[in-house]
Short mmCIF file of C-alpha atoms (C1' of nucleotides) in Angstrom, two decimals:
data_model
loop_
_atom_site.label_atom_id
_atom_site.label_comp_id
_atom_site.label_asym_id
_atom_site.label_seq_id
_atom_site.Cartn_x
_atom_site.Cartn_y
_atom_site.Cartn_z
CA UNK A 1274 -84.34 64.38 -235.43
CA UNK A 1275 -81.98 65.49 -232.77
CA UNK A 1276 -79.35 68.08 -233.21
CA UNK A 1277 -75.89 66.58 -233.63
CA UNK A 1278 -73.93 69.79 -233.87
CA UNK A 1279 -72.18 68.88 -230.68
CA UNK A 1280 -71.67 65.28 -231.67
CA UNK A 1281 -73.57 64.49 -228.55
CA UNK A 1282 -75.39 61.24 -228.30
CA UNK A 1283 -76.70 59.04 -225.62
CA UNK A 1284 -77.88 55.86 -227.17
CA UNK A 1285 -79.22 56.87 -230.52
CA UNK A 1286 -76.68 54.47 -231.76
CA UNK A 1287 -78.98 52.60 -234.07
CA UNK A 1288 -80.65 55.39 -235.89
CA UNK A 1289 -78.52 58.46 -236.08
CA UNK A 1290 -76.65 59.82 -239.05
CA UNK A 1291 -73.23 58.68 -238.12
CA UNK A 1292 -71.60 60.07 -241.24
CA UNK A 1293 -72.58 63.48 -240.04
CA UNK A 1294 -71.35 62.56 -236.60
CA UNK A 1295 -67.85 61.78 -237.91
CA UNK A 1296 -67.86 64.82 -240.15
CA UNK A 1297 -68.66 67.14 -237.28
CA UNK A 1298 -66.10 65.53 -235.01
CA UNK A 1299 -63.38 65.98 -237.61
CA UNK A 1300 -64.31 69.59 -238.26
CA UNK A 1301 -64.20 70.34 -234.55
CA UNK A 1302 -60.82 68.63 -234.30
CA UNK A 1303 -59.44 70.64 -237.20
CA UNK A 1304 -60.59 73.91 -235.69
CA UNK A 1305 -59.33 73.05 -232.25
CA UNK A 1306 -55.88 72.08 -233.44
CA UNK A 1307 -55.65 75.15 -235.60
CA UNK A 1308 -56.59 77.40 -232.70
CA UNK A 1309 -53.99 75.71 -230.49
CA UNK A 1310 -51.28 75.74 -233.11
CA UNK A 1311 -50.78 72.02 -232.93
CA UNK A 1312 -50.61 69.85 -236.01
CA UNK A 1313 -53.35 67.39 -236.80
CA UNK A 1314 -51.15 65.56 -239.28
CA UNK A 1315 -52.58 63.05 -241.77
CA UNK A 1316 -51.60 60.13 -239.57
CA UNK A 1317 -53.19 61.64 -236.48
CA UNK A 1318 -56.24 62.69 -238.40
CA UNK A 1319 -56.69 59.23 -239.86
CA UNK A 1320 -56.45 57.60 -236.44
CA UNK A 1321 -59.07 59.97 -235.13
CA UNK A 1322 -61.35 59.12 -238.04
CA UNK A 1323 -60.92 55.42 -237.44
CA UNK A 1324 -61.82 55.85 -233.79
CA UNK A 1325 -64.87 57.85 -234.75
CA UNK A 1326 -66.09 55.20 -237.15
CA UNK A 1327 -68.31 53.93 -234.42
CA UNK A 1328 -69.32 54.73 -230.91
CA UNK A 1329 -67.62 51.58 -229.78
CA UNK A 1330 -64.31 51.98 -228.04
CA UNK A 1331 -61.56 50.75 -230.35
CA UNK A 1332 -58.37 48.97 -229.33
CA UNK A 1333 -54.98 50.31 -230.36
CA UNK A 1334 -54.25 47.15 -232.29
CA UNK A 1335 -57.55 47.39 -234.14
CA UNK A 1336 -56.49 50.83 -235.31
CA UNK A 1337 -53.09 49.42 -236.13
CA UNK A 1338 -54.45 46.67 -238.35
CA UNK A 1339 -56.68 49.12 -240.19
CA UNK A 1340 -53.72 51.39 -240.83
CA UNK A 1341 -51.65 48.45 -241.99
CA UNK A 1342 -54.32 47.49 -244.50
CA UNK A 1343 -54.55 51.00 -245.83
CA UNK A 1344 -50.94 52.09 -245.82
CA UNK A 1345 -48.78 49.00 -245.67
CA UNK A 1346 -46.73 47.89 -242.75
CA UNK A 1347 -47.27 50.03 -239.69
CA UNK A 1348 -45.72 49.59 -236.28
CA UNK A 1349 -47.33 50.02 -232.86
CA UNK A 1350 -45.53 53.27 -231.98
CA UNK A 1351 -47.21 55.00 -234.89
CA UNK A 1352 -50.59 54.30 -233.41
CA UNK A 1353 -49.66 54.93 -229.80
CA UNK A 1354 -48.10 58.27 -230.68
CA UNK A 1355 -51.22 59.35 -232.47
CA UNK A 1356 -53.35 58.19 -229.56
CA UNK A 1357 -51.13 60.07 -227.14
CA UNK A 1358 -51.47 63.25 -229.14
CA UNK A 1359 -55.24 62.90 -229.43
CA UNK A 1360 -55.54 62.29 -225.70
CA UNK A 1361 -53.44 65.34 -224.90
CA UNK A 1362 -55.70 67.44 -227.07
CA UNK A 1363 -58.76 65.94 -225.44
CA UNK A 1364 -60.00 64.58 -228.77
CA UNK A 1365 -60.32 61.04 -227.51
CA UNK A 1366 -60.73 59.27 -224.20
CA UNK A 1367 -59.22 56.04 -223.04
CA UNK A 1368 -61.63 53.51 -221.56
CA UNK A 1369 -59.48 51.88 -218.93
CA UNK A 1370 -61.72 48.92 -218.33
CA UNK A 1371 -61.51 47.97 -222.01
CA UNK A 1372 -58.01 49.10 -222.97
CA UNK A 1373 -59.70 50.98 -225.75
CA UNK A 1374 -60.25 54.46 -227.08
CA UNK A 1375 -63.32 56.42 -228.04
CA UNK A 1376 -63.93 59.83 -229.57
CA UNK A 1377 -64.60 62.67 -227.18
CA UNK A 1378 -67.96 64.27 -227.60
CA UNK A 1379 -66.92 67.68 -226.25
CA UNK A 1380 -63.24 68.15 -226.90
CA UNK A 1381 -63.26 71.88 -226.46
CA UNK A 1382 -64.71 71.86 -222.99
CA UNK A 1383 -63.76 70.78 -219.54
CA UNK A 1384 -63.01 67.18 -219.22
CA UNK A 1385 -64.42 64.83 -216.68
CA UNK A 1386 -66.93 62.55 -218.26
CA UNK A 1387 -68.64 59.40 -217.15
CA UNK A 1388 -68.84 56.55 -219.63
CA UNK A 1389 -71.83 54.28 -219.86
CA UNK A 1390 -70.72 51.17 -221.66
CA UNK A 1391 -73.17 48.61 -222.92
CA UNK A 1392 -71.92 45.08 -222.35
CA UNK A 1393 -74.31 43.84 -225.00
CA UNK A 1394 -73.75 46.04 -228.06
CA UNK A 1395 -70.47 47.49 -226.90
CA UNK A 1396 -71.32 51.12 -227.45
CA UNK A 1397 -70.11 53.77 -225.05
CA UNK A 1398 -71.80 57.05 -224.23
CA UNK A 1399 -70.01 59.91 -222.59
CA UNK A 1400 -72.21 61.79 -220.20
CA UNK A 1401 -71.67 64.72 -217.90
CA UNK A 1402 -73.57 65.32 -214.76
CA UNK A 1403 -73.19 68.07 -212.27
CA UNK A 1404 -74.59 66.03 -209.39
CA UNK A 1405 -72.02 63.29 -209.90
CA UNK A 1406 -69.15 65.74 -210.19
CA UNK A 1407 -70.33 67.54 -207.10
CA UNK A 1408 -70.73 64.37 -205.08
CA UNK A 1409 -67.22 63.25 -205.90
CA UNK A 1410 -65.66 66.63 -205.19
CA UNK A 1411 -67.49 66.85 -201.89
CA UNK A 1412 -66.51 63.37 -200.80
CA UNK A 1413 -62.89 63.95 -201.73
CA UNK A 1414 -62.81 67.25 -199.88
CA UNK A 1415 -64.19 65.57 -196.77
CA UNK A 1416 -61.23 63.20 -196.80
CA UNK A 1417 -58.68 65.84 -197.66
CA UNK A 1418 -58.05 64.34 -201.06
CA UNK A 1419 -57.38 66.64 -203.99
CA UNK A 1420 -58.83 65.05 -207.11
CA UNK A 1421 -57.06 65.52 -210.39
CA UNK A 1422 -57.95 62.91 -212.95
CA UNK A 1423 -60.98 60.67 -213.14
CA UNK A 1424 -61.85 57.32 -214.55
CA UNK A 1425 -65.59 56.81 -214.28
CA UNK A 1426 -66.92 53.86 -216.21
CA UNK A 1427 -70.17 52.06 -215.71
CA UNK A 1428 -70.91 48.87 -217.56
CA UNK A 1429 -74.47 47.75 -218.02
CA UNK A 1430 -77.20 47.56 -220.61
CA UNK A 1431 -78.19 50.41 -222.89
CA UNK A 1432 -81.82 51.10 -223.78
CA UNK A 1433 -81.33 49.89 -227.36
CA UNK A 1434 -80.33 46.49 -226.03
CA UNK A 1435 -83.44 45.88 -223.97
CA UNK A 1436 -86.31 47.31 -226.02
CA UNK A 1437 -88.79 45.57 -223.76
CA UNK A 1438 -89.44 46.76 -220.19
CA UNK B 261 -56.56 55.58 -182.54
CA UNK B 262 -59.22 54.63 -184.96
CA UNK B 263 -61.07 51.40 -184.94
CA UNK B 264 -59.83 49.04 -187.62
CA UNK B 265 -62.25 46.21 -187.09
CA UNK B 266 -63.61 46.84 -190.51
CA UNK B 267 -60.21 47.28 -192.08
CA UNK B 268 -61.48 50.65 -193.10
CA UNK B 269 -59.04 53.39 -193.72
CA UNK B 270 -58.92 56.60 -195.58
CA UNK B 271 -55.45 57.90 -195.52
CA UNK B 272 -54.07 56.85 -192.19
CA UNK B 273 -51.51 55.17 -194.25
CA UNK B 274 -48.52 56.44 -192.39
CA UNK B 275 -49.50 55.78 -188.86
CA UNK B 276 -51.84 52.88 -188.55
CA UNK B 277 -51.09 49.40 -187.31
CA UNK B 278 -50.94 47.64 -190.61
CA UNK B 279 -50.14 44.26 -189.12
CA UNK B 280 -53.49 44.38 -187.45
CA UNK B 281 -55.00 45.54 -190.71
CA UNK B 282 -53.74 42.45 -192.55
CA UNK B 283 -54.68 40.17 -189.70
CA UNK B 284 -58.24 41.41 -189.69
CA UNK B 285 -58.53 41.19 -193.44
CA UNK B 286 -57.38 37.59 -193.41
CA UNK B 287 -59.74 36.62 -190.63
CA UNK B 288 -62.64 38.16 -192.49
CA UNK B 289 -61.61 36.32 -195.64
CA UNK B 290 -61.43 33.02 -193.79
CA UNK B 291 -64.85 33.47 -192.29
CA UNK B 292 -66.39 34.59 -195.54
CA UNK B 293 -65.05 31.66 -197.53
CA UNK B 294 -66.09 29.23 -194.84
CA UNK B 295 -69.60 30.62 -194.80
CA UNK B 296 -69.79 30.38 -198.57
CA UNK B 297 -68.28 26.90 -198.75
CA UNK B 298 -65.54 28.00 -201.07
CA UNK B 299 -61.94 27.13 -200.50
CA UNK B 300 -59.40 29.73 -199.53
CA UNK B 301 -56.53 27.42 -200.41
CA UNK B 302 -52.95 28.15 -199.34
CA UNK B 303 -52.10 29.64 -202.71
CA UNK B 304 -55.14 31.88 -202.74
CA UNK B 305 -54.61 32.86 -199.15
CA UNK B 306 -51.00 33.75 -199.78
CA UNK B 307 -51.89 35.92 -202.77
CA UNK B 308 -54.44 37.74 -200.66
CA UNK B 309 -51.86 38.32 -197.95
CA UNK B 310 -49.37 39.68 -200.45
CA UNK B 311 -51.95 42.08 -201.80
CA UNK B 312 -52.78 43.20 -198.28
CA UNK B 313 -49.16 43.90 -197.43
CA UNK B 314 -49.79 47.51 -198.27
CA UNK B 315 -52.59 49.78 -199.28
CA UNK B 316 -50.91 50.23 -202.61
CA UNK B 317 -52.45 48.40 -205.54
CA UNK B 318 -50.16 45.54 -206.55
CA UNK B 319 -49.56 44.26 -210.05
CA UNK B 320 -50.11 40.61 -210.92
CA UNK B 321 -46.47 40.21 -211.87
CA UNK B 322 -45.35 41.72 -208.57
CA UNK B 323 -47.32 39.04 -206.81
CA UNK B 324 -45.86 36.52 -209.20
CA UNK B 325 -42.27 37.44 -208.42
CA UNK B 326 -42.94 37.31 -204.69
CA UNK B 327 -44.41 33.85 -205.05
CA UNK B 328 -41.49 32.74 -207.17
CA UNK B 329 -39.06 33.89 -204.50
CA UNK B 330 -40.96 32.07 -201.80
CA UNK B 331 -41.95 28.89 -203.52
CA UNK B 332 -39.75 28.44 -206.56
CA UNK B 333 -40.82 28.77 -210.13
CA UNK B 334 -44.37 29.96 -210.48
CA UNK B 335 -46.24 30.66 -213.69
CA UNK B 336 -48.65 33.50 -214.45
CA UNK B 337 -51.80 31.37 -214.48
CA UNK B 338 -51.23 30.52 -210.83
CA UNK B 339 -51.48 34.17 -209.92
CA UNK B 340 -54.28 35.05 -212.31
CA UNK B 341 -56.39 32.16 -211.07
CA UNK B 342 -55.97 33.26 -207.50
CA UNK B 343 -56.81 36.84 -208.45
CA UNK B 344 -59.87 35.68 -210.32
CA UNK B 345 -61.07 33.73 -207.32
CA UNK B 346 -60.45 36.61 -204.94
CA UNK B 347 -62.30 38.99 -207.24
CA UNK B 348 -65.27 36.64 -207.50
CA UNK B 349 -65.45 36.48 -203.73
CA UNK B 350 -65.16 40.26 -203.50
CA UNK B 351 -61.97 40.01 -201.46
CA UNK B 352 -60.00 42.22 -203.80
CA UNK B 353 -60.69 44.88 -206.36
CA UNK B 354 -58.96 45.51 -209.64
CA UNK B 355 -57.83 49.09 -210.24
CA UNK B 356 -58.30 49.39 -213.96
CA UNK B 357 -56.28 52.52 -214.40
CA UNK B 358 -53.24 50.82 -212.86
CA UNK B 359 -53.69 47.21 -213.95
CA UNK B 360 -53.32 46.37 -210.31
CA UNK B 361 -55.16 44.81 -207.43
CA UNK B 362 -55.97 45.96 -203.93
CA UNK B 363 -57.63 44.39 -200.92
CA UNK B 364 -61.29 45.10 -200.45
CA UNK B 365 -62.13 46.87 -197.26
CA UNK B 366 -65.66 45.52 -196.98
CA UNK B 367 -65.77 42.16 -198.69
CA UNK B 368 -68.95 41.02 -197.04
CA UNK B 369 -71.06 43.93 -198.13
CA UNK B 370 -72.43 45.36 -201.31
CA UNK B 371 -69.88 46.26 -203.78
CA UNK B 372 -69.57 49.54 -205.57
CA UNK B 373 -66.71 51.52 -204.25
CA UNK B 374 -64.87 54.59 -205.40
CA UNK B 375 -61.10 54.52 -205.28
CA UNK B 376 -59.06 57.56 -204.40
CA UNK B 377 -55.56 56.93 -205.63
CA UNK B 378 -52.67 59.13 -204.64
CA UNK B 379 -50.34 59.76 -207.55
CA UNK B 380 -47.60 60.70 -205.12
CA UNK B 381 -47.42 57.89 -202.56
CA UNK B 382 -49.43 55.39 -204.60
CA UNK B 383 -51.87 54.45 -201.87
CA UNK B 384 -55.48 53.75 -202.73
CA UNK B 385 -58.46 54.29 -200.47
CA UNK B 386 -61.80 52.66 -201.10
CA UNK B 387 -64.67 54.89 -200.16
CA UNK B 388 -68.40 54.57 -200.36
CA UNK B 389 -70.76 57.43 -200.72
CA UNK B 390 -74.48 57.38 -201.01
CA UNK B 391 -74.64 60.69 -202.87
CA UNK B 392 -72.29 59.45 -205.59
CA UNK B 393 -74.15 56.17 -205.96
CA UNK B 394 -77.42 57.97 -206.12
CA UNK B 395 -76.23 60.51 -208.68
CA UNK B 396 -74.99 57.76 -210.97
CA UNK B 397 -78.12 55.68 -210.63
CA UNK B 398 -80.28 58.70 -211.31
CA UNK B 399 -78.31 59.77 -214.35
CA UNK B 400 -78.33 56.26 -215.77
CA UNK B 401 -82.06 55.95 -215.23
CA UNK B 402 -82.65 59.21 -217.06
CA UNK B 403 -80.90 57.76 -220.09
CA UNK B 404 -82.52 54.36 -219.86
CA UNK B 405 -79.24 52.70 -219.00
CA UNK B 406 -79.22 49.84 -216.53
CA UNK B 407 -75.96 49.97 -214.57
CA UNK B 408 -74.33 46.76 -213.51
CA UNK B 409 -70.67 47.11 -212.77
CA UNK B 410 -68.68 50.20 -211.90
CA UNK B 411 -65.16 51.42 -212.25
CA UNK B 412 -64.80 54.64 -210.31
CA UNK B 413 -61.24 55.77 -209.85
CA UNK B 414 -60.01 59.24 -209.01
CA UNK B 415 -56.33 60.02 -209.08
CA UNK B 416 -55.02 62.96 -207.14
CA UNK B 417 -53.14 63.81 -203.99
CA UNK B 418 -53.88 62.36 -200.59
CA UNK B 419 -53.71 64.47 -197.43
CA UNK B 420 -50.54 62.73 -196.24
CA UNK B 421 -48.79 63.87 -199.39
CA UNK B 422 -49.43 67.55 -198.96
CA UNK B 423 -49.08 68.28 -195.25
CA UNK B 424 -49.05 72.00 -195.96
CA UNK B 425 -52.20 73.91 -197.01
"C1'" DC C 741 -61.15 3.13 -201.41
"C1'" DT C 742 -62.33 5.17 -205.55
"C1'" DG C 743 -64.65 8.17 -208.96
"C1'" DT C 744 -65.25 12.83 -209.86
"C1'" DA C 745 -64.82 17.65 -209.82
"C1'" DA C 746 -61.95 21.33 -208.27
"C1'" DA C 747 -57.53 23.05 -208.10
"C1'" DT C 748 -52.91 23.47 -209.61
"C1'" DG C 749 -48.91 22.75 -212.80
"C1'" DT C 750 -46.84 23.56 -217.31
"C1'" DT C 751 -45.99 25.29 -221.84
"C1'" DA C 752 -46.95 28.35 -225.09
"C1'" DT C 753 -48.78 32.43 -226.90
"C1'" DA C 754 -51.94 36.41 -227.21
"C1'" DA C 755 -52.82 41.23 -226.31
"C1'" DC C 756 -51.33 45.68 -224.95
"C1'" DA C 757 -47.59 49.13 -224.65
"C1'" DT C 758 -43.00 51.53 -224.75
"C1'" DA C 759 -37.75 52.25 -225.20
"C1'" DA C 760 -34.24 53.71 -228.11
"C1'" DC C 761 -32.32 55.41 -231.97
"C1'" DA C 762 -32.49 56.66 -237.07
"C1'" DA C 763 -34.55 59.21 -240.79
"C1'" DT C 764 -37.49 62.76 -242.52
"C1'" DG C 765 -39.93 67.01 -242.92
"C1'" DG C 766 -41.83 71.72 -241.70
"C1'" DC C 767 -40.51 76.11 -240.92
"C1'" DG C 768 -38.31 80.29 -238.96
"C1'" DA C 769 -33.69 83.05 -238.66
"C1'" DG C 770 -30.38 84.85 -241.20
"C1'" DC D 594 -32.83 80.55 -250.41
"C1'" DT D 595 -30.74 77.50 -247.34
"C1'" DC D 596 -29.32 76.25 -243.09
"C1'" DG D 597 -30.29 74.45 -238.79
"C1'" DC D 598 -33.42 73.00 -235.41
"C1'" DC D 599 -37.15 70.66 -233.50
"C1'" DA D 600 -41.33 68.02 -234.26
"C1'" DT D 601 -42.80 64.05 -236.44
"C1'" DT D 602 -42.47 59.57 -238.25
"C1'" DG D 603 -40.00 55.11 -239.20
"C1'" DT D 604 -37.88 50.91 -237.44
"C1'" DT D 605 -36.37 47.35 -234.46
"C1'" DA D 606 -36.57 45.36 -230.39
"C1'" DT D 607 -38.44 44.42 -226.09
"C1'" DG D 608 -41.29 45.06 -221.91
"C1'" DT D 609 -45.67 44.25 -219.53
"C1'" DT D 610 -50.09 42.21 -218.77
"C1'" DA D 611 -53.12 38.27 -219.52
"C1'" DT D 612 -55.06 33.86 -221.26
"C1'" DA D 613 -55.51 29.29 -223.95
"C1'" DA D 614 -54.93 24.55 -223.75
"C1'" DC D 615 -53.88 20.46 -221.84
"C1'" DA D 616 -51.59 17.49 -218.04
"C1'" DT D 617 -51.44 16.34 -213.26
"C1'" DT D 618 -52.67 16.37 -208.54
"C1'" DT D 619 -55.73 16.84 -204.65
"C1'" DA D 620 -60.01 17.04 -201.78
"C1'" DC D 621 -63.72 14.67 -200.49
"C1'" DA D 622 -68.47 12.56 -201.11
"C1'" DG D 623 -70.33 8.19 -201.67
#
DNA sequence: CTGTAAATGTTATAACATAACAATGGCGAG
DNA sequence: CTCGCCATTGTTATGTTATAACATTTACAG
């Protein structure tokens, strides 16, 4: 069994202990917010939990309908404010190509991940790779471009979705 | 003066002959569609021209309002159908992080660009880099992921927008 | 010509996101 | 303690982006 202390995963989607995964993510979030003196209020915390319920990116309106079920009528700004807060704190990422949100695997650290998104099962894995970072920085420098924020998303097929080959 | 036969550019935005840039892009599009036996109809052609009017990504509803001015009432599907066609033919790219569309600099060739998007002037440059491609392919392979479609967008500041330093 | 498939027109609505202002609640200064 | 302030949440309305579904027109092969 792999070590999930860092909530890392890259396609163990089918057979990892996701309860533990959520639990760890929430503990990390609590600690991080405490250390930054920002408030992970019940609403924000609940949104984060809902996003962590799977490794599939979740749409804002999916979160909204879950909240509405649980807590009665809820309006879009409630969700978008929570998402905004969680993004600012680096606790979630937005997947631009899906208009959806996914829990961040390494919220405490530097922040420039690449997302591998399976078009079959829908799961998304956040990976970090020095060679990719370096290649982008180098290319940008060559052109005199100063990079600031990245959106790196690759759609394709994850190993769980093609067991053969 | 650089050679714009390929409609390539990387931040010459302020001082290149953009008329020529559009002209070339349209000629390439015509040839490409002819060779593929697909129809670059007037509507599709006009949408492509509008997108090529600058190197700034253009929103679908911007295109729509231009068309409405020119040709009277136009509905969204008209624009989205043209965009869909142009994407299929590789003549434009969608910038996911902006919900906007930009002309493709190399429509005839293989298709996995990186977009450098200036958050100051709004221009977007499509670049290709073997090292980046390779790093992504390698990383994906390591994880057993089969990449298919990429969204690589880096926001930052282009050289024209910080003349000093 | 004319049948057929591609393209376009038209109407309506879905999906995603934010503006603007009101009400509430946590919490430090006095 | 309590007052006042600012962060947070509630509420209503609307803005922005995109597609479904069906009608009509057009290109063009036979």
